[in-house]
Coordinates of C-alpha atoms in Angstrom, one line a residue:
X20 CA 97.5 111.0 91.4
X21 CA 95.5 111.4 88.0
X22 CA 93.6 113.9 86.0
X23 CA 89.9 114.2 87.2
X24 CA 87.3 115.9 85.0
X25 CA 84.0 117.2 86.9
X26 CA 81.4 118.7 84.9
X27 CA 80.4 122.3 85.8
X28 CA 77.1 124.2 86.1
X29 CA 77.6 125.6 82.5
X30 CA 78.3 122.2 81.2
X31 CA 75.0 120.6 82.5
X32 CA 72.8 123.5 82.2
X33 CA 74.1 125.7 79.4
X34 CA 72.8 129.5 79.0
X35 CA 71.3 129.3 82.6
X36 CA 72.3 132.0 85.1
X37 CA 71.1 130.6 88.5
X38 CA 72.7 131.8 91.9
X39 CA 73.2 129.8 94.9
X40 CA 71.1 132.1 97.1
X41 CA 68.2 131.7 94.7
X42 CA 68.5 127.8 94.3
X43 CA 68.9 127.2 98.1
X44 CA 66.6 129.8 99.3
X45 CA 63.8 127.5 100.6
X46 CA 65.8 124.3 101.3
X47 CA 66.9 124.0 104.8
X48 CA 70.7 123.8 105.3
X49 CA 70.4 121.1 107.9
X50 CA 69.2 119.0 104.9
X51 CA 71.9 120.0 102.7
X52 CA 74.4 119.3 105.4
X53 CA 73.1 115.7 106.0
X54 CA 73.2 115.2 102.2
X55 CA 77.0 116.3 102.1
X56 CA 77.7 114.0 104.9
X57 CA 76.2 111.2 103.4
X58 CA 78.1 111.8 100.1
X59 CA 81.5 112.3 101.9
X60 CA 81.1 108.9 103.6
X61 CA 80.2 107.1 100.5
X62 CA 83.3 108.6 98.7
X63 CA 85.3 107.8 101.8
X64 CA 84.3 104.1 101.9
X65 CA 84.5 103.6 98.3
X66 CA 87.8 105.6 97.8
X67 CA 89.5 102.5 96.1
X68 CA 86.6 102.4 93.5
X69 CA 84.4 105.2 93.7
X70 CA 81.9 104.2 90.7
X71 CA 79.2 102.8 92.8
X72 CA 79.4 106.1 95.0
X73 CA 79.4 108.3 92.3
X74 CA 76.3 106.7 90.7
X75 CA 74.4 106.4 94.0
X76 CA 74.8 110.2 94.8
X77 CA 73.8 111.3 91.3
X78 CA 70.8 108.8 91.4
X79 CA 69.7 110.3 94.8
X80 CA 69.5 113.9 93.4
X81 CA 68.2 112.9 90.1
X82 CA 65.7 109.8 90.8
X83 CA 62.6 111.9 90.9
X84 CA 63.2 113.9 87.9
X85 CA 61.5 113.7 84.7
X86 CA 63.4 111.3 82.0
X87 CA 63.7 114.1 79.7
X88 CA 65.5 116.2 82.4
X89 CA 67.9 113.2 83.1
X90 CA 68.5 112.7 79.5
X91 CA 69.2 116.6 78.8
X92 CA 71.9 116.4 81.7
X93 CA 73.5 113.0 80.7
X94 CA 73.7 114.4 77.1
X95 CA 75.3 117.4 78.0
X96 CA 77.9 115.1 80.3
X97 CA 78.6 113.3 77.2
X98 CA 79.7 116.2 75.4
X99 CA 82.1 117.3 78.3
X100 CA 83.4 114.0 78.2
X101 CA 84.1 113.8 74.4
X102 CA 85.8 117.0 74.5
X103 CA 88.3 115.5 77.1
X104 CA 88.3 111.9 76.2
X105 CA 91.6 111.1 77.9
X106 CA 90.2 112.4 81.6
X107 CA 88.6 110.4 84.0
X108 CA 85.1 111.8 85.0
X109 CA 83.7 112.1 88.5
X110 CA 80.5 114.2 89.5
X111 CA 81.3 114.2 93.0
X112 CA 84.3 115.0 94.9
X113 CA 85.3 115.7 98.8
X114 CA 87.0 119.1 97.9
X115 CA 83.6 120.2 96.3
X116 CA 81.6 118.6 99.2
X117 CA 83.8 120.6 101.8
X118 CA 83.4 123.8 100.0
X119 CA 79.6 123.4 99.9
X120 CA 79.6 122.4 103.5
X121 CA 81.5 125.5 104.3
X122 CA 79.1 127.6 102.4
X123 CA 76.1 126.0 104.1
X124 CA 77.6 126.5 107.4
X125 CA 78.3 130.3 107.1
X126 CA 75.0 130.6 105.4
X127 CA 72.9 128.5 107.5
X128 CA 69.2 128.8 106.8
X129 CA 67.2 127.5 110.0
X130 CA 63.8 126.3 108.0
X131 CA 61.4 123.7 108.9
X132 CA 62.9 120.2 108.8
X133 CA 60.6 118.9 106.0
X134 CA 61.3 116.5 103.1
X135 CA 62.5 118.2 100.1
X136 CA 60.3 118.0 96.7
X137 CA 61.5 117.2 93.0
X138 CA 62.0 120.8 92.3
X139 CA 64.2 121.2 95.2
X140 CA 66.0 118.0 94.4
X141 CA 67.3 119.5 91.0
X142 CA 68.1 122.8 92.5
X143 CA 70.2 121.2 95.1
X144 CA 71.9 119.4 92.2
X145 CA 72.2 122.5 90.2
X146 CA 73.9 124.5 93.5
X147 CA 76.3 121.5 93.8
X148 CA 77.7 122.2 90.4
X149 CA 77.9 126.0 90.8
X150 CA 79.9 125.2 93.9
X151 CA 82.1 123.1 91.3
X152 CA 82.3 126.0 89.0
X153 CA 83.5 128.3 91.8
X154 CA 86.2 126.0 93.1
X155 CA 87.4 125.4 89.5
X156 CA 87.4 129.1 88.5
X157 CA 89.6 129.7 91.5
X158 CA 91.9 127.2 90.2
X159 CA 91.8 128.5 86.6
X160 CA 92.8 131.9 87.9
X161 CA 96.2 130.4 89.0
X162 CA 97.1 129.5 85.5
X163 CA 96.2 132.3 83.0
X164 CA 99.6 131.7 81.1
X165 CA 101.3 128.5 80.0
X166 CA 104.6 128.4 82.1
X167 CA 107.6 127.8 80.3
X168 CA 108.7 124.2 79.9
X169 CA 111.5 123.7 82.2
X170 CA 112.3 121.8 85.5
X171 CA 109.4 123.7 87.3
X172 CA 106.9 123.1 84.8
X173 CA 105.2 120.2 86.7
X174 CA 105.0 122.3 89.8
X175 CA 103.9 125.6 88.3
X176 CA 101.1 123.6 86.6
X177 CA 99.8 121.4 89.2
X178 CA 100.8 122.8 92.8
X179 CA 98.7 125.9 93.0
X180 CA 95.4 123.9 92.1
X181 CA 96.3 120.8 93.6
X182 CA 97.6 121.2 97.0
X183 CA 94.5 122.0 98.7
X184 CA 93.1 118.7 97.3
X185 CA 96.1 116.7 97.9
X186 CA 95.5 116.1 101.6
X187 CA 91.7 115.9 101.4
X188 CA 91.9 113.2 98.8
X189 CA 95.2 111.2 100.2
X190 CA 94.8 107.8 101.8
X191 CA 94.7 108.3 105.5
X192 CA 96.0 105.4 107.7
X193 CA 94.1 105.4 111.1
X194 CA 96.4 103.1 113.0
X195 CA 99.8 105.2 112.9
X196 CA 97.8 108.2 113.8
X197 CA 96.2 106.6 116.7
X198 CA 99.8 105.4 117.6
X199 CA 101.0 108.6 117.4
X200 CA 98.3 110.2 120.0
X201 CA 99.1 107.4 122.5
X202 CA 102.7 108.2 122.4
X203 CA 102.0 112.0 122.7
X204 CA 99.8 111.4 126.0
X205 CA 102.0 108.7 127.4
X206 CA 105.3 110.7 126.8
X207 CA 103.6 114.0 128.6
X208 CA 102.4 111.4 131.2
X209 CA 105.5 109.7 132.1
X210 CA 108.6 111.6 130.6
X211 CA 107.7 115.2 131.4
X212 CA 106.7 117.5 134.0
X213 CA 103.3 118.0 132.6
X214 CA 101.6 114.9 133.8
X215 CA 98.7 116.7 135.6
X216 CA 97.6 118.1 132.3
X217 CA 97.4 114.4 131.1
X218 CA 95.4 113.6 134.2
X219 CA 93.0 116.7 133.6
X220 CA 92.5 115.7 130.1
X221 CA 91.8 112.1 130.6
X222 CA 89.5 112.9 133.9
X223 CA 87.6 115.1 131.8
X224 CA 86.7 112.5 129.3
X225 CA 86.4 109.6 132.1
X226 CA 89.3 107.4 130.4
X227 CA 92.0 105.8 132.6
X228 CA 94.9 105.8 130.2
X229 CA 96.0 107.4 127.1
X230 CA 95.4 104.4 125.2
X231 CA 91.8 104.2 126.7
X232 CA 91.3 107.6 124.9
X233 CA 92.8 107.2 121.6
X234 CA 91.5 103.7 121.0
X235 CA 88.1 104.7 122.1
X236 CA 88.1 107.2 118.9
X237 CA 89.7 104.4 116.9
X238 CA 86.8 101.9 118.0
X239 CA 84.5 104.6 116.4
X240 CA 86.1 104.2 113.2
X241 CA 86.0 100.5 113.4
X242 CA 82.1 100.6 113.9
X243 CA 81.6 102.8 111.0
X244 CA 84.0 100.5 108.9
X245 CA 82.0 97.4 110.2
X246 CA 78.6 99.1 109.4
X247 CA 79.9 99.6 105.9
X248 CA 81.1 96.1 105.4
X249 CA 77.9 94.5 106.4
X250 CA 75.1 96.8 104.8
X251 CA 73.6 96.1 101.6
X252 CA 74.6 97.7 98.1
X253 CA 71.5 100.0 98.2
X254 CA 72.2 101.1 101.8
X255 CA 74.3 104.4 102.5
X256 CA 77.7 104.1 104.4
X257 CA 77.5 105.1 107.9
X258 CA 77.6 108.9 108.6
X259 CA 76.5 109.2 112.3
X260 CA 76.8 107.9 115.5
X261 CA 73.9 107.3 118.2
X262 CA 74.3 108.5 121.7
X263 CA 76.6 106.4 123.4
X264 CA 77.6 105.7 127.4
X265 CA 81.4 106.8 127.8
X266 CA 81.6 108.8 124.6
X267 CA 79.4 111.9 125.9
X268 CA 82.5 114.3 126.4
X269 CA 84.1 113.1 123.2
X270 CA 81.3 113.8 121.1
X271 CA 80.5 117.1 122.8
X272 CA 84.3 118.0 122.3
X273 CA 84.2 117.4 118.5
X274 CA 80.6 118.8 117.9
X275 CA 80.8 121.8 115.7
X276 CA 78.8 124.8 116.9
X277 CA 77.3 126.5 113.9
X278 CA 77.2 130.2 115.2
X279 CA 81.0 129.8 116.6
X280 CA 81.9 128.5 113.1
X281 CA 80.2 131.7 111.4
X282 CA 82.0 134.0 113.9
X283 CA 85.8 132.5 113.0
X284 CA 85.4 131.5 109.2
X285 CA 82.8 133.7 107.5
X286 CA 85.7 135.7 106.3
X287 CA 87.4 132.4 104.6
X288 CA 87.3 128.7 105.0
X289 CA 91.2 128.7 106.4
X290 CA 91.9 125.3 104.8
X291 CA 88.7 124.0 106.4
X292 CA 90.1 124.3 110.0
X293 CA 86.7 124.6 111.4
X294 CA 85.4 121.5 110.4
X295 CA 88.8 119.6 110.9
X296 CA 88.6 120.8 114.4
X297 CA 84.9 120.0 115.1
X298 CA 84.3 117.3 112.6
X299 CA 80.9 116.2 114.0
X300 CA 77.4 117.9 114.1
X301 CA 74.9 116.9 116.8
X302 CA 71.3 116.4 115.6
X303 CA 68.1 117.0 117.5
X304 CA 67.7 113.2 118.2
X305 CA 71.0 113.3 120.1
X306 CA 72.9 111.5 117.3
X307 CA 76.2 113.0 115.9
X308 CA 76.6 113.3 112.2
X309 CA 80.0 112.9 110.7
X310 CA 80.9 115.6 108.7
X311 CA 84.4 114.1 107.4
X312 CA 85.7 110.7 108.3
X313 CA 89.4 111.7 107.4
X314 CA 89.0 114.8 109.8
X315 CA 87.6 112.4 112.6
X316 CA 90.6 110.2 112.2
X317 CA 93.2 113.2 112.6
X318 CA 91.3 113.7 116.0
X319 CA 93.5 111.1 117.2
X320 CA 96.9 113.0 116.6
X321 CA 96.8 116.3 114.9
X322 CA 93.3 117.0 116.3
X323 CA 94.4 115.9 119.6
X324 CA 97.6 118.4 119.8
X325 CA 95.0 121.2 119.4
X326 CA 92.2 119.7 121.8
X327 CA 94.8 119.0 124.6
X328 CA 96.2 122.7 124.2
X329 CA 92.7 124.1 124.6
X330 CA 91.1 121.7 127.2
X331 CA 93.7 120.1 129.5
X332 CA 95.0 123.5 131.1
X333 CA 98.4 123.2 129.6
X334 CA 97.6 126.7 127.9
X335 CA 97.9 128.3 131.3
X336 CA 101.6 127.2 131.6
X337 CA 103.8 130.4 131.3
X338 CA 105.9 128.3 129.0
X339 CA 103.1 127.6 126.5
X340 CA 101.3 131.1 126.0
X341 CA 100.7 130.4 122.5
X342 CA 99.6 127.1 120.7
X343 CA 102.7 127.5 118.5
X344 CA 104.6 127.4 121.9
X345 CA 103.1 124.1 122.5
X346 CA 103.4 122.6 119.0
X347 CA 106.9 123.5 118.9
X348 CA 107.7 121.7 122.3
X349 CA 105.9 118.7 120.9
X350 CA 107.6 118.6 117.7
X351 CA 111.1 118.7 119.3
X352 CA 110.7 116.9 122.3
X353 CA 108.1 114.2 121.6
X354 CA 108.4 113.7 118.0
X355 CA 111.9 114.5 116.9
X356 CA 113.7 113.3 120.2
X357 CA 111.4 110.5 121.6
X358 CA 109.3 109.1 118.7
X359 CA 111.6 109.5 116.1
X360 CA 114.5 107.8 117.8
X361 CA 112.6 104.9 119.1
X362 CA 111.2 104.5 115.7
X363 CA 114.7 104.5 113.8
X364 CA 116.0 101.9 116.6
X365 CA 113.1 99.5 115.7
X366 CA 113.7 100.2 111.8
X367 CA 117.5 99.2 111.9
X368 CA 118.2 96.3 114.2
X369 CA 121.0 94.8 112.3
X370 CA 123.9 94.1 114.6
X371 CA 126.5 95.1 112.2
X372 CA 125.7 98.6 111.8
X373 CA 125.9 102.1 113.4
X374 CA 122.9 104.3 114.5
X375 CA 123.5 107.6 116.2
X376 CA 121.3 110.3 117.2
X377 CA 122.2 114.2 117.9
X378 CA 123.2 114.4 121.5
X379 CA 124.7 118.1 120.8
X380 CA 128.3 116.7 121.5
X381 CA 129.0 117.6 117.7
X382 CA 127.8 120.8 116.4
X383 CA 125.7 120.3 113.3
X384 CA 125.1 116.4 113.8
X385 CA 122.3 114.9 111.9
X386 CA 119.2 114.2 113.9
X387 CA 120.2 110.3 113.0
X388 CA 123.1 108.9 111.6
X389 CA 122.9 105.5 109.9
X390 CA 125.7 103.5 108.4
X391 CA 125.7 99.9 107.1
X392 CA 128.9 99.0 105.7
X393 CA 130.1 102.0 103.4
X394 CA 126.5 103.1 103.2
X395 CA 125.5 106.2 105.3
X396 CA 122.1 107.7 105.8
X397 CA 122.1 111.4 107.0
X398 CA 118.5 111.9 108.3
X399 CA 116.6 115.1 109.3
X400 CA 113.4 115.2 110.7
X401 CA 110.9 118.1 110.7
X402 CA 107.5 117.9 112.7
X403 CA 106.1 121.0 111.2
X404 CA 102.6 121.8 109.6
X405 CA 102.3 123.0 106.0
X406 CA 101.0 126.7 106.6
X407 CA 97.3 126.7 105.8
X408 CA 97.8 130.3 104.1
X409 CA 99.9 128.8 101.4
X410 CA 97.4 125.8 101.0
X411 CA 94.9 128.2 100.2
X412 CA 96.7 130.6 98.4
X413 CA 96.5 129.2 94.9
X414 CA 100.1 130.5 94.4
X415 CA 103.2 128.6 93.2
X416 CA 105.4 131.5 95.0
X417 CA 103.7 131.1 98.3
X418 CA 104.0 127.3 98.4
X419 CA 107.6 127.4 97.4
X420 CA 108.4 129.9 100.0
X421 CA 106.6 127.6 102.5
X422 CA 108.6 124.6 101.4
X423 CA 111.8 126.6 101.6
X424 CA 111.2 127.6 105.1
X425 CA 110.8 124.3 106.6
X426 CA 113.0 122.2 104.3
X427 CA 115.4 124.5 102.0
X428 CA 117.6 126.9 103.9
X429 CA 120.9 127.2 105.0
X430 CA 119.6 126.3 108.5
X431 CA 117.0 123.6 107.5
X432 CA 116.6 120.6 105.3
X433 CA 119.0 120.8 102.4
X434 CA 121.1 123.3 104.0
X435 CA 121.9 121.1 107.0
X436 CA 122.5 117.9 105.0
X437 CA 125.2 120.1 103.0
X438 CA 126.7 121.2 106.5
X439 CA 126.7 117.6 107.5
X440 CA 128.5 116.4 104.4
X441 CA 131.3 119.3 104.8
X442 CA 131.6 118.0 108.3
X443 CA 131.8 114.2 107.3
X444 CA 134.1 115.0 104.6
X445 CA 136.6 116.4 107.1
X446 CA 136.1 114.2 110.0
X447 CA 133.7 111.3 111.1
X448 CA 130.4 111.2 113.1
X449 CA 131.9 107.9 114.7
X450 CA 134.5 107.8 117.0
X451 CA 136.6 105.6 115.8
X452 CA 135.2 105.4 112.4
X453 CA 134.9 102.1 111.1
X454 CA 135.3 102.8 107.3
X455 CA 138.5 103.3 105.8
X456 CA 138.1 106.6 103.5
X457 CA 135.1 108.9 102.9
X458 CA 135.7 108.1 99.0
X459 CA 134.3 104.5 99.7
X460 CA 130.9 105.9 101.0
X461 CA 127.6 106.2 99.4
X462 CA 125.4 108.7 101.1
X463 CA 121.7 108.8 101.5
X464 CA 120.4 112.2 102.4
X465 CA 116.7 111.8 103.9
X466 CA 114.3 114.3 105.0
X467 CA 111.5 113.1 107.1
X468 CA 108.2 114.9 107.4
X469 CA 105.0 114.5 109.3
X470 CA 102.4 116.7 107.6
X471 CA 101.5 114.6 104.6
X472 CA 101.2 118.1 102.4
X473 CA 105.1 117.6 102.2
X474 CA 104.7 114.6 100.3
X475 CA 102.6 116.4 97.4
X476 CA 104.1 115.0 94.1
X477 CA 106.7 117.2 92.9
X478 CA 108.2 118.4 96.2
X479 CA 111.0 115.8 96.4
X480 CA 112.1 116.7 92.9
X481 CA 112.1 120.5 93.9
X482 CA 114.2 119.9 97.1
X483 CA 116.5 117.6 95.1
X484 CA 117.1 120.1 92.6
X485 CA 118.0 122.8 95.0
X486 CA 120.0 120.1 97.0
X487 CA 122.2 119.3 93.8
X488 CA 122.8 122.9 93.1
X489 CA 124.2 123.3 96.6
X490 CA 126.3 120.4 96.1
X491 CA 127.8 121.5 92.9
X492 CA 128.5 124.9 94.3
X493 CA 130.2 123.1 97.3
X494 CA 132.2 120.6 95.3
X495 CA 131.4 118.0 97.9
X496 CA 130.8 115.3 95.4
X497 CA 134.7 114.5 95.1
X498 CA 135.1 113.5 98.8
X499 CA 132.5 110.6 98.4
X500 CA 131.7 107.6 96.2
X501 CA 128.2 108.7 95.5
X502 CA 125.8 111.2 97.1
X503 CA 122.2 109.8 96.4
X504 CA 119.2 112.1 95.7
X505 CA 117.2 113.7 98.5
X506 CA 114.4 111.4 99.5
X507 CA 111.4 112.6 101.4
X508 CA 109.8 110.3 103.7
X509 CA 106.6 110.7 105.9
X510 CA 107.0 109.4 109.2
X511 CA 103.6 107.5 109.1
X512 CA 105.4 105.4 106.6
X513 CA 108.0 104.4 109.0
X514 CA 105.7 103.7 111.6
X515 CA 103.5 101.7 109.1
X516 CA 106.5 99.3 108.0
X517 CA 109.4 99.7 110.6
X518 CA 109.3 95.8 111.1
X519 CA 109.7 95.2 107.2
X520 CA 113.1 96.9 106.8
X521 CA 115.2 94.1 108.3
X522 CA 114.5 92.2 105.1
X523 CA 117.5 92.9 102.7
X524 CA 115.0 93.2 99.7
X525 CA 113.2 95.8 101.6
X526 CA 116.1 97.8 103.6
X527 CA 115.4 101.3 103.4
X528 CA 118.7 102.2 101.5
X529 CA 117.6 99.4 98.8
X530 CA 113.9 101.0 98.4
X531 CA 115.5 104.4 98.2
X532 CA 117.9 103.0 95.2
X533 CA 115.0 101.6 93.4
X534 CA 112.8 104.6 94.0
X535 CA 115.1 107.1 92.4
X536 CA 116.0 104.7 89.6
X537 CA 112.0 104.2 89.0
X538 CA 111.5 108.3 89.0
X539 CA 114.2 108.9 86.8
X540 CA 112.9 106.8 84.4
X541 CA 109.4 108.2 84.6
X542 CA 110.9 111.9 84.3
X543 CA 112.7 110.8 81.0
X544 CA 109.6 109.6 79.6
X545 CA 107.7 112.6 80.4
X546 CA 110.5 115.0 79.0
X547 CA 110.1 113.0 75.6
X548 CA 106.3 113.0 75.5
X549 CA 105.4 116.1 77.3
X550 CA 101.9 114.4 77.9
X551 CA 100.2 115.5 80.9
X552 CA 99.6 112.1 82.3
X553 CA 103.2 111.3 81.9
X554 CA 104.1 114.5 83.9
X555 CA 102.0 113.3 86.7
X556 CA 103.4 109.7 86.6
X557 CA 107.0 111.5 86.7
X558 CA 106.4 112.5 90.2
X559 CA 105.8 109.3 92.3
X560 CA 106.2 109.6 96.1
X561 CA 108.6 107.3 97.9
X562 CA 105.7 106.0 100.3
X563 CA 103.5 105.1 97.2
X564 CA 106.4 103.4 95.5
X565 CA 107.7 101.5 98.6
X566 CA 104.1 100.4 99.5
X567 CA 103.7 98.6 96.4
X568 CA 107.1 96.7 97.1
X569 CA 106.7 95.8 100.6
X570 CA 104.2 92.8 100.9
X571 CA 101.0 93.1 103.0
X572 CA 101.8 91.9 106.7
X573 CA 100.5 88.5 107.6
X574 CA 100.7 88.5 111.1
X575 CA 98.8 92.0 112.6
X576 CA 99.2 90.9 116.2
X577 CA 103.0 90.7 116.1
X578 CA 103.0 94.2 114.7
X579 CA 100.7 95.6 117.5
X580 CA 103.0 93.9 120.1
X581 CA 106.3 95.4 118.4
X582 CA 104.5 98.8 118.3
X583 CA 103.4 98.5 122.2
X584 CA 107.0 97.6 122.9
X585 CA 108.7 100.0 120.6
X586 CA 106.8 102.9 122.0
X587 CA 106.7 101.8 125.4
X588 CA 103.1 101.9 125.6
X589 CA 102.7 99.5 128.2
X590 CA 103.1 102.2 131.2
X591 CA 99.9 103.1 132.7
X592 CA 98.1 100.0 131.6
X593 CA 96.5 97.8 134.3

């Protein structure tokens, strides 16, 4: 996370009063949508170093302009940069691309598909930065007064403006998402009474197994990546697929219908739900335009959950009258009981340890209890979406309310850990206990989440401060040697690195201890300097910290084999 400066319309064209309607009136929406898809692809594939993509997009729009026009724009950009010398400058960003894309889909202009001229190039450029200004104005409206400098200062100054960008700009790892999709379909096929719906869904797409389905989508991503790696520097990143045998039904399911989009989302983007659910657009030549690569990646799991409910026939089952009924079932039975338990079994394989799951014999038992020596980890998992209305609210209060609902109440998250500590202070979760006294125990409370928005910088700290208040009120610290701070961990990270935790230097408890020491040091520095960049650095996420500590895997084949074995994905294979 870092401060990014993007010039707005008034920075680049001071004194001008154009409107989007006037600027775009004779430019076909299809050409704008294609431009935005190209820009999204460039930014996605150059995400580790956006400089080349920024230049290429800038040059595309302005290459035909007169030298004096380009010079005037650059001079105005430099004025903006000089006023903010410590900020990194980007012209184009995915959040603005998506906002522009939403605008074009809602206000779609069906005009003759002709190449746009020099004047239209400039007007498209201007329209883009009017969109930037619109988005940034919404952000500015969230913070008309500077908050008091206290423990909530970081969250109040960043969350309202940052939350809708966090997921969109976060690194997406396709393989763990693909794996979750395969586990979901395999569980429903072989471990539930809903196998017929899996058969229906796979038959609809002409796929023999769950792995065939998710691997086909995964291979589309690999195809795009290979095209990017093999292209010359002046070529654009891949943003479309040609018609392909065996993929027709998948493309059809993922293709966005503009009239349907307008009917559903004219009143608001709803966190870009319409584009997330349909990340492709079919063109007249039969090819399919990729509106967003990350949204296409999500179709292997989050999007799959929606699609399966809608197209498999399971929505006709009386148990699943609403999508939320189905999502709750998937969260509880598939993610929390099946995937999570198999995953932790692979994370903790040491013989001299105890790993227990909630079998309902003990009321209030943690989802997972793990002990190694005198170190105990109490783990709760929540497979829940961060509510879209809160993401689009630009409201600190709405965001904290959503966090509290899922992770900070007497019945969920921090409150559950407190009750588990109360139980453990009086009696063991093991029978018989292999430790002598609770006062010898170091406790590691862990909250595992599945929606990466819950990993937004500052949420871990917010929940830990709430947890510490409850600890102070309960007097529980005196019963244990140490109670570590709360740690939020994304289940995707555990899937990525479960085979690394056997090594002592990369054990989960060791990484957690190092992470909190690191975060505490960063927060002390921020309190001293009160510099915005230090505040940003003071809120690291566990995943970012741990991924830098754990070395890259040398043998991908062994990891793949471990995944297939761990999650029992051999069922159904020929």
